[in-house]
Amino acid sequence: MLANALKERGVVLETEHWDGHKHVDIYIPIDRLYIEGDGVPHSTNVKQIISDFNRDYFSFKNNFFTKHITNELIENHLEEIA
């Protein structure tokens, strides 16, 4: 949903991008930005939180930034987020 909303606004992006370490939900090349739509475990499961942190750090070391947005926020506030 978010990828489509961004595309409708003219944002050039890739979905399911492989960065050599992980698959990224949405990749916006011009901004070196990864957007991850996250379910509840990404905020509540300690192992998942640590895994996400490590994967984000790998990306950050390569000058990419990761924005995590909960699926609930995407569903309820798509227009504002896009």
Short mmCIF file of C-alpha atoms in Angstrom, two decimals, residues 2 18 21 23 28-29 31 33 37 43-45 50-51 58 68 77 81:
data_model
loop_
_atom_site.label_atom_id
_atom_site.label_comp_id
_atom_site.label_asym_id
_atom_site.label_seq_id
_atom_site.Cartn_x
_atom_site.Cartn_y
_atom_site.Cartn_z
CA LEU A 2 2.73 2.46 0.94
CA TRP A 18 18.25 -6.99 -1.79
CA HIS A 21 22.46 -8.53 3.63
CA HIS A 23 15.57 -7.76 1.72
CA ILE A 28 14.27 4.94 -2.47
CA PRO A 29 17.64 5.17 -4.27
CA ASP A 31 17.66 9.33 -0.82
CA LEU A 33 16.50 5.30 2.21
CA GLY A 37 6.75 -1.99 7.13
CA SER A 43 8.41 -3.80 18.47
CA THR A 44 7.79 -6.50 21.05
CA ASN A 45 10.09 -9.48 20.41
CA ILE A 50 18.12 -6.95 18.12
CA SER A 51 18.09 -8.49 14.64
CA PHE A 58 24.89 -2.86 8.48
CA HIS A 68 10.61 1.54 10.31
CA HIS A 77 -2.43 6.93 8.21
CA ILE A 81 2.87 8.96 5.76
#
